[in-house]
CSV table of C-alpha atoms in Angstrom, one decimal:
chain,number,residue,atom,x,y,z
A,1,MET,CA,-4.6,-3.3,-70.3
A,2,TYR,CA,-2.8,-1.3,-73.0
A,3,SER,CA,-0.8,-4.7,-73.7
A,4,GLN,CA,-4.3,-6.5,-74.2
A,5,MET,CA,-5.6,-3.5,-76.7
A,6,ILE,CA,-2.0,-3.6,-78.9
A,7,PHE,CA,-1.5,-7.2,-78.8
A,8,LYS,CA,-4.6,-8.9,-78.9
A,9,HIS,CA,-6.8,-6.2,-80.8
A,10,GLY,CA,-4.6,-4.1,-82.6
A,11,PHE,CA,-5.6,-0.7,-81.2
A,12,ILE,CA,-3.2,1.6,-79.9
A,13,HIS,CA,-3.8,4.5,-77.2
A,14,CYS,CA,-1.3,6.9,-78.2
A,15,ASP,CA,-0.5,8.4,-74.5
A,16,PRO,CA,-0.5,4.8,-72.2
A,17,HIS,CA,0.7,5.7,-68.9
A,18,PRO,CA,-0.7,5.1,-65.5
A,19,GLY,CA,-2.2,8.7,-65.1
A,20,ASN,CA,-4.7,7.9,-68.2
A,21,ILE,CA,-6.6,5.0,-66.2
A,22,LEU,CA,-8.8,5.8,-63.5
A,23,ILE,CA,-10.5,2.8,-61.1
A,24,ASN,CA,-13.6,4.2,-60.2
A,25,LYS,CA,-16.3,2.5,-57.7
A,26,GLN,CA,-19.5,1.7,-59.1
A,27,ALA,CA,-22.6,2.1,-57.2
A,28,ASN,CA,-22.5,-1.7,-56.5
A,29,GLY,CA,-19.1,-1.1,-54.8
A,30,ASP,CA,-17.7,-3.3,-58.0
A,31,PRO,CA,-14.6,-1.9,-59.2
A,32,GLU,CA,-14.9,-0.1,-63.0
A,33,ILE,CA,-11.5,0.6,-65.2
A,34,VAL,CA,-12.1,3.9,-67.0
A,35,LEU,CA,-9.4,5.0,-69.9
A,36,LEU,CA,-9.0,8.4,-70.2
A,37,ASP,CA,-7.6,11.0,-72.7
A,38,HIS,CA,-9.0,9.7,-75.9
A,39,GLY,CA,-7.1,12.4,-78.3
A,40,LEU,CA,-5.1,10.1,-80.5
A,41,TYR,CA,-5.7,5.9,-81.3
A,42,GLN,CA,-4.2,3.9,-84.2
A,43,THR,CA,-5.2,0.5,-85.6
A,44,ILE,CA,-2.6,-1.8,-86.4
A,45,ASN,CA,-2.8,-4.9,-88.9
A,46,ASP,CA,-2.1,-8.1,-88.1
A,47,GLU,CA,1.2,-8.4,-89.9
A,48,PHE,CA,2.6,-4.9,-87.9
A,49,ARG,CA,0.9,-6.0,-84.6
A,50,TYR,CA,2.8,-9.7,-85.0
A,51,HIS,CA,6.4,-8.0,-85.5
A,52,TYR,CA,5.7,-5.1,-83.0
A,53,ALA,CA,4.9,-7.9,-80.4
A,54,LEU,CA,8.3,-10.1,-82.2
A,55,LEU,CA,10.2,-6.7,-81.2
A,56,TRP,CA,9.1,-6.5,-77.7
A,57,LYS,CA,9.5,-10.3,-76.7
A,58,SER,CA,13.0,-10.2,-78.4
A,59,LEU,CA,14.0,-7.1,-76.4
A,60,VAL,CA,13.0,-8.7,-73.1
A,61,LYS,CA,14.8,-12.2,-74.0
A,62,GLY,CA,17.7,-10.3,-75.7
A,63,ASP,CA,17.2,-12.2,-78.6
A,64,ILE,CA,19.4,-9.7,-80.9
A,65,SER,CA,18.6,-11.3,-84.2
A,66,ASN,CA,15.1,-11.6,-84.2
A,67,ILE,CA,15.4,-7.7,-82.7
A,68,ARG,CA,17.0,-6.9,-85.9
A,69,VAL,CA,14.2,-8.7,-88.1
A,70,ALA,CA,11.5,-6.8,-86.1
A,71,ALA,CA,13.3,-3.5,-86.7
A,72,ARG,CA,13.5,-4.4,-90.4
A,73,TYR,CA,9.8,-4.8,-91.0
A,74,LEU,CA,8.6,-2.1,-88.6
A,75,ASN,CA,11.1,0.4,-90.8
A,76,VAL,CA,13.4,1.4,-87.9
A,77,GLU,CA,16.2,-0.7,-88.6
A,78,GLU,CA,18.6,2.5,-88.3
A,79,MET,CA,17.3,2.1,-84.5
A,80,PHE,CA,18.8,-1.4,-84.6
A,81,PRO,CA,22.5,-0.3,-82.5
A,82,LEU,CA,20.1,1.3,-79.6
A,83,LEU,CA,17.9,-1.6,-79.6
A,84,SER,CA,20.2,-4.2,-79.5
A,85,GLY,CA,22.7,-2.4,-76.8
A,86,LYS,CA,23.2,-4.9,-73.9
A,87,SER,CA,22.6,-1.5,-71.3
A,88,TYR,CA,19.3,-1.2,-72.8
A,89,ILE,CA,18.0,-5.1,-72.8
A,90,ALA,CA,19.5,-5.3,-69.1
A,91,ASP,CA,17.4,-1.7,-68.5
A,92,ILE,CA,14.4,-3.3,-69.7
A,93,ILE,CA,14.4,-6.9,-68.0
A,94,SER,CA,15.2,-4.9,-65.0
A,95,VAL,CA,12.0,-3.0,-65.5
A,96,ASN,CA,10.0,-5.7,-66.2
A,97,THR,CA,11.2,-7.8,-62.9
A,98,HIS,CA,10.6,-4.8,-60.9
A,99,ILE,CA,6.7,-5.1,-62.5
A,100,LEU,CA,6.5,-8.5,-61.8
A,101,ILE,CA,7.7,-8.0,-58.2
A,102,ILE,CA,5.1,-5.4,-57.6
A,103,GLN,CA,2.4,-7.2,-59.3
A,104,ASN,CA,2.9,-10.3,-57.1
A,105,ILE,CA,3.7,-8.9,-53.6
A,106,ASP,CA,0.5,-9.5,-52.3
A,107,ARG,CA,0.0,-13.2,-53.6
């Protein structure tokens, strides 16, 4: 849900964690997703959204050159050594793999 908000609609909930999502059962029995903690939001333009998505895609794929491109555009180029570190990239891939396994465990 948070990814769709950010990458599709350019709308950022500034405290995106599972504790801010509530699954409610409606009167008819259907589930309803309720987003909590509406303290701070930010909208991003399409160009920023593109480069933010490029950064995450590049981190997951280990694409060092595009990590630099995205970091430069997002004005965090000084973070490039951290972002391009192999252990950091491995950690992201490990977390994403774990999420995919959990999401598909009952399928």
